[in-house]
Amino acid sequence: MKKVEIFDPAMCCSTGVCGPSVDPELTRVASAIFAMEKKGFDITRYNLTSQPDKFVDQVEVNKILMDKGPDALPVVLVDGELEKIGSYPTNEEFAEWFGINSEELKGEKPRMPIKLNINNLK
């Protein structure tokens, strides 16, 4: 089985739903990773803010940070080999690495729409 490691830039959370705006790319990645973890795949994310030691210990990632700085993140390793720099894997790439259908990595849609009338809020 493949092992995927994602070295994220410094951020307060990995989901993309914190702060003043939602980052749809982080939300997609978080959803795909959650789906893969539920299936038992070996995938790990490291955050520069909370796990800087992982960035120092991993020689290839450390070299990229020294050469290009934190703007080069995210960095993705597959089985310890450099796979991507500066962008997250697509769902198709995740699916290829783990031998699954990319449709399995899409987030679940809400089962029932939520209707909200802000004119009635006081």
Tab-separated table of N, CA and C in Angstrom:
chain	number	residue	atom	x	y	z
A	1	MET	N	0.849	-1.183	0.000
A	1	MET	CA	0.000	0.000	0.000
A	1	MET	C	0.892	1.243	0.000
A	2	LYS	N	0.466	2.235	-0.733
A	2	LYS	CA	1.197	3.502	-0.815
A	2	LYS	C	1.062	4.286	0.483
A	3	LYS	N	2.083	5.101	0.738
A	3	LYS	CA	2.052	6.026	1.875
A	3	LYS	C	2.164	7.433	1.297
A	4	VAL	N	1.201	8.297	1.630
A	4	VAL	CA	1.195	9.671	1.144
A	4	VAL	C	1.348	10.604	2.335
A	5	GLU	N	2.274	11.557	2.201
A	5	GLU	CA	2.490	12.575	3.228
A	5	GLU	C	2.350	13.945	2.578
A	6	ILE	N	1.554	14.802	3.218
A	6	ILE	CA	1.345	16.159	2.718
A	6	ILE	C	1.872	17.127	3.769
A	7	PHE	N	2.776	17.985	3.336
A	7	PHE	CA	3.378	18.997	4.207
A	7	PHE	C	2.720	20.328	3.875
A	8	ASP	N	1.790	20.732	4.735
A	8	ASP	CA	0.985	21.937	4.531
A	8	ASP	C	1.729	23.198	4.949
A	9	PRO	N	1.363	24.335	4.350
A	9	PRO	CA	1.890	25.610	4.846
A	9	PRO	C	1.326	25.902	6.235
A	10	ALA	N	1.831	26.938	6.860
A	10	ALA	CA	1.332	27.346	8.166
A	10	ALA	C	-0.112	27.806	8.031
A	11	MET	N	-0.999	27.182	8.799
A	11	MET	CA	-2.402	27.581	8.816
A	11	MET	C	-3.013	27.124	10.124
A	12	CYS	N	-4.133	27.740	10.470
A	12	CYS	CA	-4.738	27.427	11.766
A	12	CYS	C	-5.502	26.110	11.741
A	13	CYS	N	-5.994	25.694	10.569
A	13	CYS	CA	-6.684	24.410	10.486
A	13	CYS	C	-6.527	23.850	9.079
A	14	SER	N	-6.772	22.558	8.921
A	14	SER	CA	-6.557	21.902	7.634
A	14	SER	C	-7.810	21.824	6.777
A	15	THR	N	-8.936	22.287	7.301
A	15	THR	CA	-10.193	22.119	6.568
A	15	THR	C	-10.515	23.261	5.624
A	16	GLY	N	-9.960	24.430	5.866
A	16	GLY	CA	-10.252	25.575	5.021
A	16	GLY	C	-11.520	26.309	5.397
A	17	VAL	N	-12.134	25.924	6.518
A	17	VAL	CA	-13.387	26.579	6.905
A	17	VAL	C	-13.210	27.551	8.074
A	18	CYS	N	-11.997	27.797	8.474
A	18	CYS	CA	-11.781	28.776	9.536
A	18	CYS	C	-11.357	30.098	8.919
A	19	GLY	N	-11.492	31.149	9.651
A	19	GLY	CA	-11.109	32.462	9.138
A	19	GLY	C	-12.254	33.122	8.394
A	20	PRO	N	-11.977	34.267	7.792
A	20	PRO	CA	-13.038	35.061	7.174
A	20	PRO	C	-13.572	34.497	5.859
A	21	SER	N	-12.810	33.626	5.191
A	21	SER	CA	-13.305	33.051	3.940
A	21	SER	C	-12.946	31.575	3.858
A	22	VAL	N	-13.754	30.826	3.130
A	22	VAL	CA	-13.554	29.391	2.980
A	22	VAL	C	-12.708	29.129	1.741
A	23	ASP	N	-11.660	28.310	1.889
A	23	ASP	CA	-10.827	27.927	0.757
A	23	ASP	C	-11.355	26.605	0.212
A	24	PRO	N	-12.011	26.619	-0.949
A	24	PRO	CA	-12.608	25.393	-1.475
A	24	PRO	C	-11.585	24.291	-1.762
A	25	GLU	N	-10.365	24.663	-2.084
A	25	GLU	CA	-9.330	23.651	-2.346
A	25	GLU	C	-8.981	22.902	-1.067
A	26	LEU	N	-8.834	23.621	0.041
A	26	LEU	CA	-8.553	22.950	1.316
A	26	LEU	C	-9.727	22.092	1.759
A	27	THR	N	-10.921	22.558	1.508
A	27	THR	CA	-12.110	21.778	1.853
A	27	THR	C	-12.155	20.488	1.047
A	28	ARG	N	-11.842	20.566	-0.253
A	28	ARG	CA	-11.821	19.375	-1.110
A	28	ARG	C	-10.773	18.376	-0.618
A	29	VAL	N	-9.568	18.887	-0.328
A	29	VAL	CA	-8.487	18.013	0.128
A	29	VAL	C	-8.839	17.368	1.463
A	30	ALA	N	-9.366	18.151	2.393
A	30	ALA	CA	-9.748	17.601	3.699
A	30	ALA	C	-10.810	16.515	3.549
A	31	SER	N	-11.772	16.742	2.671
A	31	SER	CA	-12.831	15.765	2.439
A	31	SER	C	-12.268	14.483	1.826
A	32	ALA	N	-11.395	14.626	0.836
A	32	ALA	CA	-10.788	13.453	0.193
A	32	ALA	C	-9.941	12.667	1.190
A	33	ILE	N	-9.155	13.369	1.998
A	33	ILE	CA	-8.306	12.689	2.978
A	33	ILE	C	-9.162	11.969	4.012
A	34	PHE	N	-10.238	12.602	4.454
A	34	PHE	CA	-11.150	11.960	5.407
A	34	PHE	C	-11.697	10.659	4.810
A	35	ALA	N	-12.104	10.692	3.542
A	35	ALA	CA	-12.638	9.500	2.882
A	35	ALA	C	-11.569	8.408	2.795
A	36	MET	N	-10.331	8.781	2.491
A	36	MET	CA	-9.253	7.791	2.393
A	36	MET	C	-8.899	7.205	3.751
A	37	GLU	N	-8.896	8.050	4.782
A	37	GLU	CA	-8.612	7.552	6.134
A	37	GLU	C	-9.679	6.546	6.567
A	38	LYS	N	-10.943	6.827	6.228
A	38	LYS	CA	-12.025	5.897	6.579
A	38	LYS	C	-11.836	4.545	5.893
A	39	LYS	N	-11.188	4.539	4.739
A	39	LYS	CA	-10.936	3.296	4.008
A	39	LYS	C	-9.643	2.616	4.468
A	40	GLY	N	-8.923	3.267	5.392
A	40	GLY	CA	-7.722	2.659	5.951
A	40	GLY	C	-6.438	2.943	5.189
A	41	PHE	N	-6.459	3.911	4.266
A	41	PHE	CA	-5.257	4.243	3.523
A	41	PHE	C	-4.278	5.027	4.386
A	42	ASP	N	-2.997	4.903	4.063
A	42	ASP	CA	-1.921	5.537	4.826
A	42	ASP	C	-1.661	6.932	4.258
A	43	ILE	N	-2.314	7.926	4.825
A	43	ILE	CA	-2.158	9.308	4.375
A	43	ILE	C	-2.072	10.214	5.606
A	44	THR	N	-1.086	11.101	5.601
A	44	THR	CA	-0.839	11.956	6.757
A	44	THR	C	-0.565	13.376	6.281
A	45	ARG	N	-1.103	14.325	7.030
A	45	ARG	CA	-0.822	15.743	6.773
A	45	ARG	C	-0.035	16.303	7.940
A	46	TYR	N	0.917	17.166	7.618
A	46	TYR	CA	1.697	17.867	8.628
A	46	TYR	C	1.525	19.359	8.403
A	47	ASN	N	1.308	20.081	9.485
A	47	ASN	CA	1.101	21.524	9.417
A	47	ASN	C	2.348	22.229	9.930
A	48	LEU	N	2.878	23.161	9.142
A	48	LEU	CA	4.098	23.869	9.522
A	48	LEU	C	3.951	24.586	10.862
A	49	THR	N	2.741	25.057	11.172
A	49	THR	CA	2.517	25.770	12.436
A	49	THR	C	2.645	24.854	13.641
A	50	SER	N	2.014	23.697	13.574
A	50	SER	CA	1.941	22.838	14.758
A	50	SER	C	2.941	21.676	14.756
A	51	GLN	N	3.557	21.383	13.610
A	51	GLN	CA	4.495	20.260	13.548
A	51	GLN	C	5.776	20.626	12.787
A	52	PRO	N	6.429	21.708	13.171
A	52	PRO	CA	7.620	22.134	12.418
A	52	PRO	C	8.732	21.087	12.406
A	53	ASP	N	8.789	20.242	13.434
A	53	ASP	CA	9.826	19.209	13.498
A	53	ASP	C	9.739	18.243	12.317
A	54	LYS	N	8.542	17.959	11.827
A	54	LYS	CA	8.365	17.059	10.678
A	54	LYS	C	9.000	17.659	9.426
A	55	PHE	N	8.942	18.974	9.293
A	55	PHE	CA	9.508	19.670	8.144
A	55	PHE	C	11.035	19.693	8.212
A	56	VAL	N	11.565	19.690	9.427
A	56	VAL	CA	13.010	19.670	9.624
A	56	VAL	C	13.540	18.254	9.424
A	57	ASP	N	12.831	17.276	9.964
A	57	ASP	CA	13.284	15.885	9.915
A	57	ASP	C	13.247	15.288	8.513
A	58	GLN	N	12.305	15.719	7.692
A	58	GLN	CA	12.181	15.166	6.340
A	58	GLN	C	13.139	15.937	5.432
A	59	VAL	N	14.232	15.288	5.036
A	59	VAL	CA	15.336	15.947	4.332
A	59	VAL	C	14.877	16.655	3.056
A	60	GLU	N	14.084	15.996	2.225
A	60	GLU	CA	13.653	16.592	0.955
A	60	GLU	C	12.798	17.838	1.185
A	61	VAL	N	11.876	17.763	2.142
A	61	VAL	CA	11.008	18.906	2.449
A	61	VAL	C	11.838	20.047	3.032
A	62	ASN	N	12.762	19.728	3.910
A	62	ASN	CA	13.636	20.739	4.503
A	62	ASN	C	14.435	21.451	3.413
A	63	LYS	N	14.967	20.702	2.463
A	63	LYS	CA	15.743	21.290	1.361
A	63	LYS	C	14.873	22.238	0.532
A	64	ILE	N	13.642	21.836	0.247
A	64	ILE	CA	12.726	22.686	-0.522
A	64	ILE	C	12.452	23.983	0.237
A	65	LEU	N	12.216	23.878	1.536
A	65	LEU	CA	11.969	25.083	2.350
A	65	LEU	C	13.187	26.006	2.369
A	66	MET	N	14.365	25.433	2.460
A	66	MET	CA	15.582	26.243	2.483
A	66	MET	C	15.815	26.916	1.127
A	67	ASP	N	15.544	26.187	0.046
A	67	ASP	CA	15.787	26.717	-1.309
A	67	ASP	C	14.710	27.688	-1.778
A	68	LYS	N	13.440	27.362	-1.496
A	68	LYS	CA	12.332	28.114	-2.079
A	68	LYS	C	11.473	28.855	-1.067
A	69	GLY	N	11.632	28.531	0.204
A	69	GLY	CA	10.842	29.181	1.245
A	69	GLY	C	9.461	28.551	1.394
A	70	PRO	N	8.683	29.050	2.350
A	70	PRO	CA	7.385	28.449	2.658
A	70	PRO	C	6.348	28.602	1.541
A	71	ASP	N	6.587	29.490	0.574
A	71	ASP	CA	5.643	29.620	-0.536
A	71	ASP	C	5.643	28.383	-1.434
A	72	ALA	N	6.637	27.507	-1.280
A	72	ALA	CA	6.695	26.272	-2.071
A	72	ALA	C	5.722	25.214	-1.535
A	73	LEU	N	5.185	25.430	-0.345
A	73	LEU	CA	4.260	24.465	0.250
A	73	LEU	C	2.881	24.596	-0.387
A	74	PRO	N	2.115	23.546	-0.465
A	74	PRO	CA	2.345	22.220	0.104
A	74	PRO	C	3.338	21.398	-0.724
A	75	VAL	N	3.958	20.434	-0.034
A	75	VAL	CA	4.828	19.452	-0.660
A	75	VAL	C	4.200	18.091	-0.401
A	76	VAL	N	4.171	17.259	-1.432
A	76	VAL	CA	3.553	15.938	-1.318
A	76	VAL	C	4.595	14.871	-1.628
A	77	LEU	N	4.714	13.910	-0.715
A	77	LEU	CA	5.582	12.756	-0.904
A	77	LEU	C	4.726	11.504	-1.030
A	78	VAL	N	5.101	10.641	-1.947
A	78	VAL	CA	4.446	9.335	-2.084
A	78	VAL	C	5.533	8.289	-1.904
A	79	ASP	N	5.374	7.462	-0.885
A	79	ASP	CA	6.384	6.462	-0.514
A	79	ASP	C	7.761	7.094	-0.359
A	80	GLY	N	7.782	8.304	0.244
A	80	GLY	CA	9.035	8.988	0.527
A	80	GLY	C	9.641	9.726	-0.650
A	81	GLU	N	9.019	9.628	-1.825
A	81	GLU	CA	9.532	10.293	-3.021
A	81	GLU	C	8.725	11.553	-3.305
A	82	LEU	N	9.420	12.615	-3.714
A	82	LEU	CA	8.773	13.880	-4.027
A	82	LEU	C	7.826	13.705	-5.204
A	83	GLU	N	6.563	14.079	-5.006
A	83	GLU	CA	5.547	13.946	-6.050
A	83	GLU	C	5.035	15.300	-6.533
A	84	LYS	N	4.826	16.257	-5.612
A	84	LYS	CA	4.290	17.572	-5.989
A	84	LYS	C	4.878	18.654	-5.093
A	85	ILE	N	5.048	19.829	-5.682
A	85	ILE	CA	5.475	21.012	-4.939
A	85	ILE	C	4.531	22.150	-5.307
A	86	GLY	N	4.005	22.838	-4.293
A	86	GLY	CA	3.239	24.056	-4.530
A	86	GLY	C	1.765	23.877	-4.813
A	87	SER	N	1.277	22.650	-4.833
A	87	SER	CA	-0.162	22.434	-5.023
A	87	SER	C	-0.557	21.089	-4.423
A	88	TYR	N	-1.839	20.991	-4.102
A	88	TYR	CA	-2.363	19.754	-3.539
A	88	TYR	C	-2.676	18.754	-4.648
A	89	PRO	N	-2.646	17.475	-4.323
A	89	PRO	CA	-3.025	16.479	-5.320
A	89	PRO	C	-4.491	16.621	-5.712
A	90	THR	N	-4.790	16.314	-6.950
A	90	THR	CA	-6.174	16.254	-7.392
A	90	THR	C	-6.790	14.963	-6.854
A	91	ASN	N	-8.104	14.880	-6.877
A	91	ASN	CA	-8.754	13.631	-6.475
A	91	ASN	C	-8.327	12.492	-7.394
A	92	GLU	N	-8.090	12.800	-8.667
A	92	GLU	CA	-7.653	11.778	-9.615
A	92	GLU	C	-6.264	11.254	-9.249
A	93	GLU	N	-5.375	12.143	-8.804
A	93	GLU	CA	-4.044	11.694	-8.371
A	93	GLU	C	-4.148	10.822	-7.124
A	94	PHE	N	-4.937	11.263	-6.148
A	94	PHE	CA	-5.153	10.427	-4.953
A	94	PHE	C	-5.659	9.047	-5.367
A	95	ALA	N	-6.657	9.019	-6.245
A	95	ALA	CA	-7.268	7.761	-6.677
A	95	ALA	C	-6.239	6.863	-7.365
A	96	GLU	N	-5.401	7.458	-8.200
A	96	GLU	CA	-4.370	6.679	-8.901
A	96	GLU	C	-3.390	6.069	-7.907
A	97	TRP	N	-2.937	6.868	-6.938
A	97	TRP	CA	-1.964	6.377	-5.965
A	97	TRP	C	-2.515	5.232	-5.127
A	98	PHE	N	-3.807	5.292	-4.806
A	98	PHE	CA	-4.386	4.282	-3.930
A	98	PHE	C	-5.216	3.229	-4.666
A	99	GLY	N	-5.309	3.346	-5.992
A	99	GLY	CA	-6.010	2.339	-6.779
A	99	GLY	C	-7.509	2.317	-6.537
A	100	ILE	N	-8.112	3.491	-6.422
A	100	ILE	CA	-9.556	3.579	-6.215
A	100	ILE	C	-10.167	4.511	-7.253
A	101	ASN	N	-11.478	4.599	-7.270
A	101	ASN	CA	-12.197	5.488	-8.169
A	101	ASN	C	-12.246	6.881	-7.529
A	102	SER	N	-11.953	7.912	-8.304
A	102	SER	CA	-11.937	9.268	-7.749
A	102	SER	C	-13.305	9.704	-7.231
A	103	GLU	N	-14.374	9.106	-7.722
A	103	GLU	CA	-15.721	9.438	-7.234
A	103	GLU	C	-15.874	9.116	-5.751
A	104	GLU	N	-15.088	8.157	-5.263
A	104	GLU	CA	-15.154	7.770	-3.850
A	104	GLU	C	-14.612	8.852	-2.930
A	105	LEU	N	-13.944	9.854	-3.490
A	105	LEU	CA	-13.299	10.881	-2.676
A	105	LEU	C	-14.079	12.175	-2.602
A	106	LYS	N	-15.191	12.244	-3.272
A	106	LYS	CA	-15.998	13.459	-3.224
A	106	LYS	C	-16.775	13.496	-1.923
A	107	GLY	N	-16.897	14.677	-1.361
A	107	GLY	CA	-17.629	14.837	-0.107
A	107	GLY	C	-19.103	14.539	-0.292
A	108	GLU	N	-19.707	14.102	0.774
A	108	GLU	CA	-21.145	13.839	0.733
A	108	GLU	C	-21.899	15.148	0.662
A	109	LYS	N	-22.943	15.162	-0.126
A	109	LYS	CA	-23.789	16.343	-0.232
A	109	LYS	C	-24.825	16.303	0.893
A	110	PRO	N	-25.256	17.453	1.343
A	110	PRO	CA	-26.287	17.460	2.383
A	110	PRO	C	-27.521	16.701	1.906
A	111	ARG	N	-28.129	15.975	2.812
A	111	ARG	CA	-29.294	15.165	2.458
A	111	ARG	C	-30.544	16.003	2.294
A	112	MET	N	-30.543	17.164	2.924
A	112	MET	CA	-31.726	18.005	2.861
A	112	MET	C	-31.265	19.457	2.788
A	113	PRO	N	-31.766	20.198	1.814
A	113	PRO	CA	-31.322	21.591	1.712
A	113	PRO	C	-31.766	22.412	2.920
A	114	ILE	N	-30.956	23.357	3.250
A	114	ILE	CA	-31.276	24.256	4.356
A	114	ILE	C	-31.723	25.584	3.753
A	115	LYS	N	-32.897	26.028	4.145
A	115	LYS	CA	-33.401	27.313	3.670
A	115	LYS	C	-33.339	28.296	4.817
A	116	LEU	N	-32.764	29.429	4.537
A	116	LEU	CA	-32.584	30.429	5.563
A	116	LEU	C	-33.021	31.775	5.018
A	117	ASN	N	-33.956	32.400	5.712
A	117	ASN	CA	-34.419	33.716	5.319
A	117	ASN	C	-33.835	34.716	6.294
A	118	ILE	N	-32.825	35.456	5.837
A	118	ILE	CA	-32.152	36.391	6.751
A	118	ILE	C	-33.011	37.600	7.086
A	119	ASN	N	-34.084	37.821	6.344
A	119	ASN	CA	-34.972	38.942	6.644
A	119	ASN	C	-35.756	38.717	7.934
A	120	ASN	N	-35.901	37.448	8.345
A	120	ASN	CA	-36.662	37.137	9.554
A	120	ASN	C	-35.772	37.101	10.803
A	121	LEU	N	-34.479	37.272	10.644
A	121	LEU	CA	-33.568	37.235	11.788
A	121	LEU	C	-33.507	38.588	12.457
A	122	LYS	N	-33.641	38.609	13.757
A	122	LYS	CA	-33.560	39.877	14.500
A	122	LYS	C	-32.799	39.678	15.762
